[in-house]
Amino acid sequence: MRRPRPTLRIMGSVGNMLYAVSMSSSGNIAVGGEDRTVTVYDPRRWCATSRWLNCSKYEITGLCFSSVDPNYLYVQGVDYEIMCGQWRESEKAFSFRGDSNWLGFSKCSDRDILAGWCDWGSIFVADASEKNVDMHV
């Protein structure tokens, strides 16, 4: 039996670590990390199609493509903010905050409903599928 092997090793900026990865429904792969930059790769050509420089105030620890529109990406930083934006245009659409630093977040596979856990023990659920983000604690 043949062992699987990597097809490409993705490296962050020189000297910086990658902490988050996400794959869109269209096949694009987004990575982010210590350099606060999201890089989106096209796996058919294994090249970067877009770089969203300094999209987060702190290191990026979580990424999720939108289920509604894969041109949008949710970005979690080390702080208490989760931001959504258009990665091709490097443009922020909206953001929302927890009551303390995010320990992690996840998104439903078929809708833009996000849930996150904060440092103080609070769990937030946000419905980002509408224009106004509804938050529930």
PDB file of C-alpha atoms in Angstrom, residues 9-134:
ATOM      1  CA  ARG A   9       4.499  22.560   1.494  1.00  0.00           C
ATOM      2  CA  ILE A  10       3.009  25.973   2.230  1.00  0.00           C
ATOM      3  CA  MET A  11       5.257  28.307   4.165  1.00  0.00           C
ATOM      4  CA  GLY A  12       4.322  31.575   5.830  1.00  0.00           C
ATOM      5  CA  SER A  13       6.430  34.692   5.672  1.00  0.00           C
ATOM      6  CA  VAL A  14      10.067  34.080   6.522  1.00  0.00           C
ATOM      7  CA  GLY A  15      10.341  33.409  10.247  1.00  0.00           C
ATOM      8  CA  ASN A  16       6.562  33.419  10.878  1.00  0.00           C
ATOM      9  CA  MET A  17       4.363  30.471  11.857  1.00  0.00           C
ATOM     10  CA  LEU A  18       1.033  29.476  10.286  1.00  0.00           C
ATOM     11  CA  TYR A  19      -1.782  28.830  12.793  1.00  0.00           C
ATOM     12  CA  ALA A  20      -4.953  28.506  10.679  1.00  0.00           C
ATOM     13  CA  VAL A  21      -6.109  26.913   7.430  1.00  0.00           C
ATOM     14  CA  SER A  22      -9.489  26.719   5.681  1.00  0.00           C
ATOM     15  CA  MET A  23     -10.756  25.314   2.385  1.00  0.00           C
ATOM     16  CA  SER A  24     -13.613  26.899   0.428  1.00  0.00           C
ATOM     17  CA  SER A  25     -16.389  25.137  -1.471  1.00  0.00           C
ATOM     18  CA  SER A  26     -14.714  26.323  -4.683  1.00  0.00           C
ATOM     19  CA  GLY A  27     -11.447  24.621  -3.678  1.00  0.00           C
ATOM     20  CA  ASN A  28      -9.356  27.631  -2.633  1.00  0.00           C
ATOM     21  CA  ILE A  29      -7.172  27.209   0.446  1.00  0.00           C
ATOM     22  CA  ALA A  30      -6.616  30.074   2.906  1.00  0.00           C
ATOM     23  CA  VAL A  31      -3.810  30.157   5.468  1.00  0.00           C
ATOM     24  CA  GLY A  32      -2.983  32.704   8.152  1.00  0.00           C
ATOM     25  CA  GLY A  33      -0.801  33.055  11.191  1.00  0.00           C
ATOM     26  CA  GLU A  34       1.806  35.068  12.985  1.00  0.00           C
ATOM     27  CA  ASP A  35       2.282  37.689  10.255  1.00  0.00           C
ATOM     28  CA  ARG A  36      -1.439  38.761  10.465  1.00  0.00           C
ATOM     29  CA  THR A  37      -1.826  38.099   6.721  1.00  0.00           C
ATOM     30  CA  VAL A  38      -4.258  35.766   4.944  1.00  0.00           C
ATOM     31  CA  THR A  39      -2.903  34.119   1.806  1.00  0.00           C
ATOM     32  CA  VAL A  40      -5.355  32.325  -0.512  1.00  0.00           C
ATOM     33  CA  TYR A  41      -3.970  29.587  -2.770  1.00  0.00           C
ATOM     34  CA  ASP A  42      -5.419  27.990  -5.894  1.00  0.00           C
ATOM     35  CA  PRO A  43      -4.584  24.270  -5.520  1.00  0.00           C
ATOM     36  CA  ARG A  44      -4.921  23.642  -9.267  1.00  0.00           C
ATOM     37  CA  ARG A  45      -1.859  25.815  -9.917  1.00  0.00           C
ATOM     38  CA  TRP A  46      -0.392  25.864  -6.380  1.00  0.00           C
ATOM     39  CA  CYS A  47       0.148  29.578  -6.427  1.00  0.00           C
ATOM     40  CA  ALA A  48      -1.090  32.421  -4.253  1.00  0.00           C
ATOM     41  CA  THR A  49      -4.097  34.117  -5.841  1.00  0.00           C
ATOM     42  CA  SER A  50      -4.488  36.768  -3.150  1.00  0.00           C
ATOM     43  CA  ARG A  51      -2.751  38.163  -0.065  1.00  0.00           C
ATOM     44  CA  TRP A  52      -4.736  40.184   2.457  1.00  0.00           C
ATOM     45  CA  LEU A  53      -1.995  42.005   4.334  1.00  0.00           C
ATOM     46  CA  ASN A  54      -2.480  42.927   8.006  1.00  0.00           C
ATOM     47  CA  CYS A  55      -6.168  42.002   8.012  1.00  0.00           C
ATOM     48  CA  SER A  56      -6.035  41.324  11.750  1.00  0.00           C
ATOM     49  CA  LYS A  57      -4.644  43.427  14.578  1.00  0.00           C
ATOM     50  CA  TYR A  58      -3.020  40.338  16.134  1.00  0.00           C
ATOM     51  CA  GLU A  59      -1.936  36.872  14.997  1.00  0.00           C
ATOM     52  CA  ILE A  60      -4.561  34.915  13.051  1.00  0.00           C
ATOM     53  CA  THR A  61      -5.662  31.783  14.892  1.00  0.00           C
ATOM     54  CA  GLY A  62      -8.829  30.848  12.995  1.00  0.00           C
ATOM     55  CA  LEU A  63     -10.187  31.036   9.434  1.00  0.00           C
ATOM     56  CA  CYS A  64     -13.459  29.986   7.777  1.00  0.00           C
ATOM     57  CA  PHE A  65     -14.757  30.691   4.285  1.00  0.00           C
ATOM     58  CA  SER A  66     -18.356  31.885   4.087  1.00  0.00           C
ATOM     59  CA  SER A  67     -20.926  29.282   3.029  1.00  0.00           C
ATOM     60  CA  VAL A  68     -23.110  31.983   1.472  1.00  0.00           C
ATOM     61  CA  ASP A  69     -20.344  33.573  -0.623  1.00  0.00           C
ATOM     62  CA  PRO A  70     -16.858  31.959  -0.793  1.00  0.00           C
ATOM     63  CA  ASN A  71     -15.398  35.376  -1.676  1.00  0.00           C
ATOM     64  CA  TYR A  72     -15.823  36.252   2.016  1.00  0.00           C
ATOM     65  CA  LEU A  73     -13.692  34.929   4.846  1.00  0.00           C
ATOM     66  CA  TYR A  74     -14.105  34.950   8.642  1.00  0.00           C
ATOM     67  CA  VAL A  75     -10.846  35.749  10.442  1.00  0.00           C
ATOM     68  CA  GLN A  76     -10.244  35.169  14.158  1.00  0.00           C
ATOM     69  CA  GLY A  77      -7.340  36.931  15.794  1.00  0.00           C
ATOM     70  CA  VAL A  78      -5.769  36.332  19.205  1.00  0.00           C
ATOM     71  CA  ASP A  79      -7.871  39.184  20.642  1.00  0.00           C
ATOM     72  CA  TYR A  80     -11.662  39.350  21.147  1.00  0.00           C
ATOM     73  CA  GLU A  81     -12.687  40.234  17.560  1.00  0.00           C
ATOM     74  CA  ILE A  82     -13.850  38.070  14.662  1.00  0.00           C
ATOM     75  CA  MET A  83     -13.866  39.870  11.346  1.00  0.00           C
ATOM     76  CA  CYS A  84     -15.494  39.081   8.001  1.00  0.00           C
ATOM     77  CA  GLY A  85     -14.213  40.487   4.757  1.00  0.00           C
ATOM     78  CA  GLN A  86     -13.791  40.092   1.032  1.00  0.00           C
ATOM     79  CA  TRP A  87     -10.395  38.449   0.591  1.00  0.00           C
ATOM     80  CA  ARG A  88      -9.961  39.292  -3.115  1.00  0.00           C
ATOM     81  CA  GLU A  89     -10.457  43.014  -2.458  1.00  0.00           C
ATOM     82  CA  SER A  90      -8.758  42.988   0.985  1.00  0.00           C
ATOM     83  CA  GLU A  91     -11.827  44.758   2.331  1.00  0.00           C
ATOM     84  CA  LYS A  92     -13.439  44.383   5.759  1.00  0.00           C
ATOM     85  CA  ALA A  93     -17.229  43.920   5.672  1.00  0.00           C
ATOM     86  CA  PHE A  94     -18.071  43.735   9.399  1.00  0.00           C
ATOM     87  CA  SER A  95     -16.791  42.422  12.704  1.00  0.00           C
ATOM     88  CA  PHE A  96     -18.102  41.388  16.097  1.00  0.00           C
ATOM     89  CA  ARG A  97     -16.518  40.924  19.499  1.00  0.00           C
ATOM     90  CA  GLY A  98     -16.670  38.558  22.409  1.00  0.00           C
ATOM     91  CA  ASP A  99     -16.290  39.591  26.049  1.00  0.00           C
ATOM     92  CA  SER A 100     -12.672  38.372  26.184  1.00  0.00           C
ATOM     93  CA  ASN A 101     -10.069  36.700  23.950  1.00  0.00           C
ATOM     94  CA  TRP A 102     -11.394  33.982  21.635  1.00  0.00           C
ATOM     95  CA  LEU A 103     -10.157  30.490  22.421  1.00  0.00           C
ATOM     96  CA  GLY A 104     -11.684  29.147  19.221  1.00  0.00           C
ATOM     97  CA  PHE A 105     -14.602  29.366  16.837  1.00  0.00           C
ATOM     98  CA  SER A 106     -16.337  27.227  14.250  1.00  0.00           C
ATOM     99  CA  LYS A 107     -18.912  27.715  11.496  1.00  0.00           C
ATOM    100  CA  CYS A 108     -21.813  25.562  10.322  1.00  0.00           C
ATOM    101  CA  SER A 109     -20.937  23.741   7.120  1.00  0.00           C
ATOM    102  CA  ASP A 110     -23.985  24.942   5.172  1.00  0.00           C
ATOM    103  CA  ARG A 111     -24.838  28.340   6.741  1.00  0.00           C
ATOM    104  CA  ASP A 112     -23.000  31.346   8.138  1.00  0.00           C
ATOM    105  CA  ILE A 113     -23.764  30.649  11.780  1.00  0.00           C
ATOM    106  CA  LEU A 114     -20.652  30.905  13.930  1.00  0.00           C
ATOM    107  CA  ALA A 115     -20.050  29.760  17.493  1.00  0.00           C
ATOM    108  CA  GLY A 116     -17.099  30.781  19.600  1.00  0.00           C
ATOM    109  CA  TRP A 117     -15.752  30.209  23.074  1.00  0.00           C
ATOM    110  CA  CYS A 118     -14.112  33.065  24.984  1.00  0.00           C
ATOM    111  CA  ASP A 119     -11.464  33.174  27.695  1.00  0.00           C
ATOM    112  CA  TRP A 120     -13.974  34.122  30.419  1.00  0.00           C
ATOM    113  CA  GLY A 121     -16.060  31.011  29.670  1.00  0.00           C
ATOM    114  CA  SER A 122     -18.761  32.650  27.551  1.00  0.00           C
ATOM    115  CA  ILE A 123     -20.008  30.937  24.412  1.00  0.00           C
ATOM    116  CA  PHE A 124     -21.283  33.209  21.642  1.00  0.00           C
ATOM    117  CA  VAL A 125     -23.409  32.219  18.659  1.00  0.00           C
ATOM    118  CA  ALA A 126     -23.635  34.675  15.758  1.00  0.00           C
ATOM    119  CA  ASP A 127     -25.942  34.450  12.747  1.00  0.00           C
ATOM    120  CA  ALA A 128     -23.950  36.286  10.079  1.00  0.00           C
ATOM    121  CA  SER A 129     -26.128  35.216   7.149  1.00  0.00           C
ATOM    122  CA  GLU A 130     -28.184  38.416   7.323  1.00  0.00           C
ATOM    123  CA  LYS A 131     -26.965  41.999   6.918  1.00  0.00           C
ATOM    124  CA  ASN A 132     -27.214  42.554  10.683  1.00  0.00           C
ATOM    125  CA  VAL A 133     -25.239  40.081  12.774  1.00  0.00           C
ATOM    126  CA  ASP A 134     -27.365  38.609  15.565  1.00  0.00           C
TER     127      ASP A 134
END
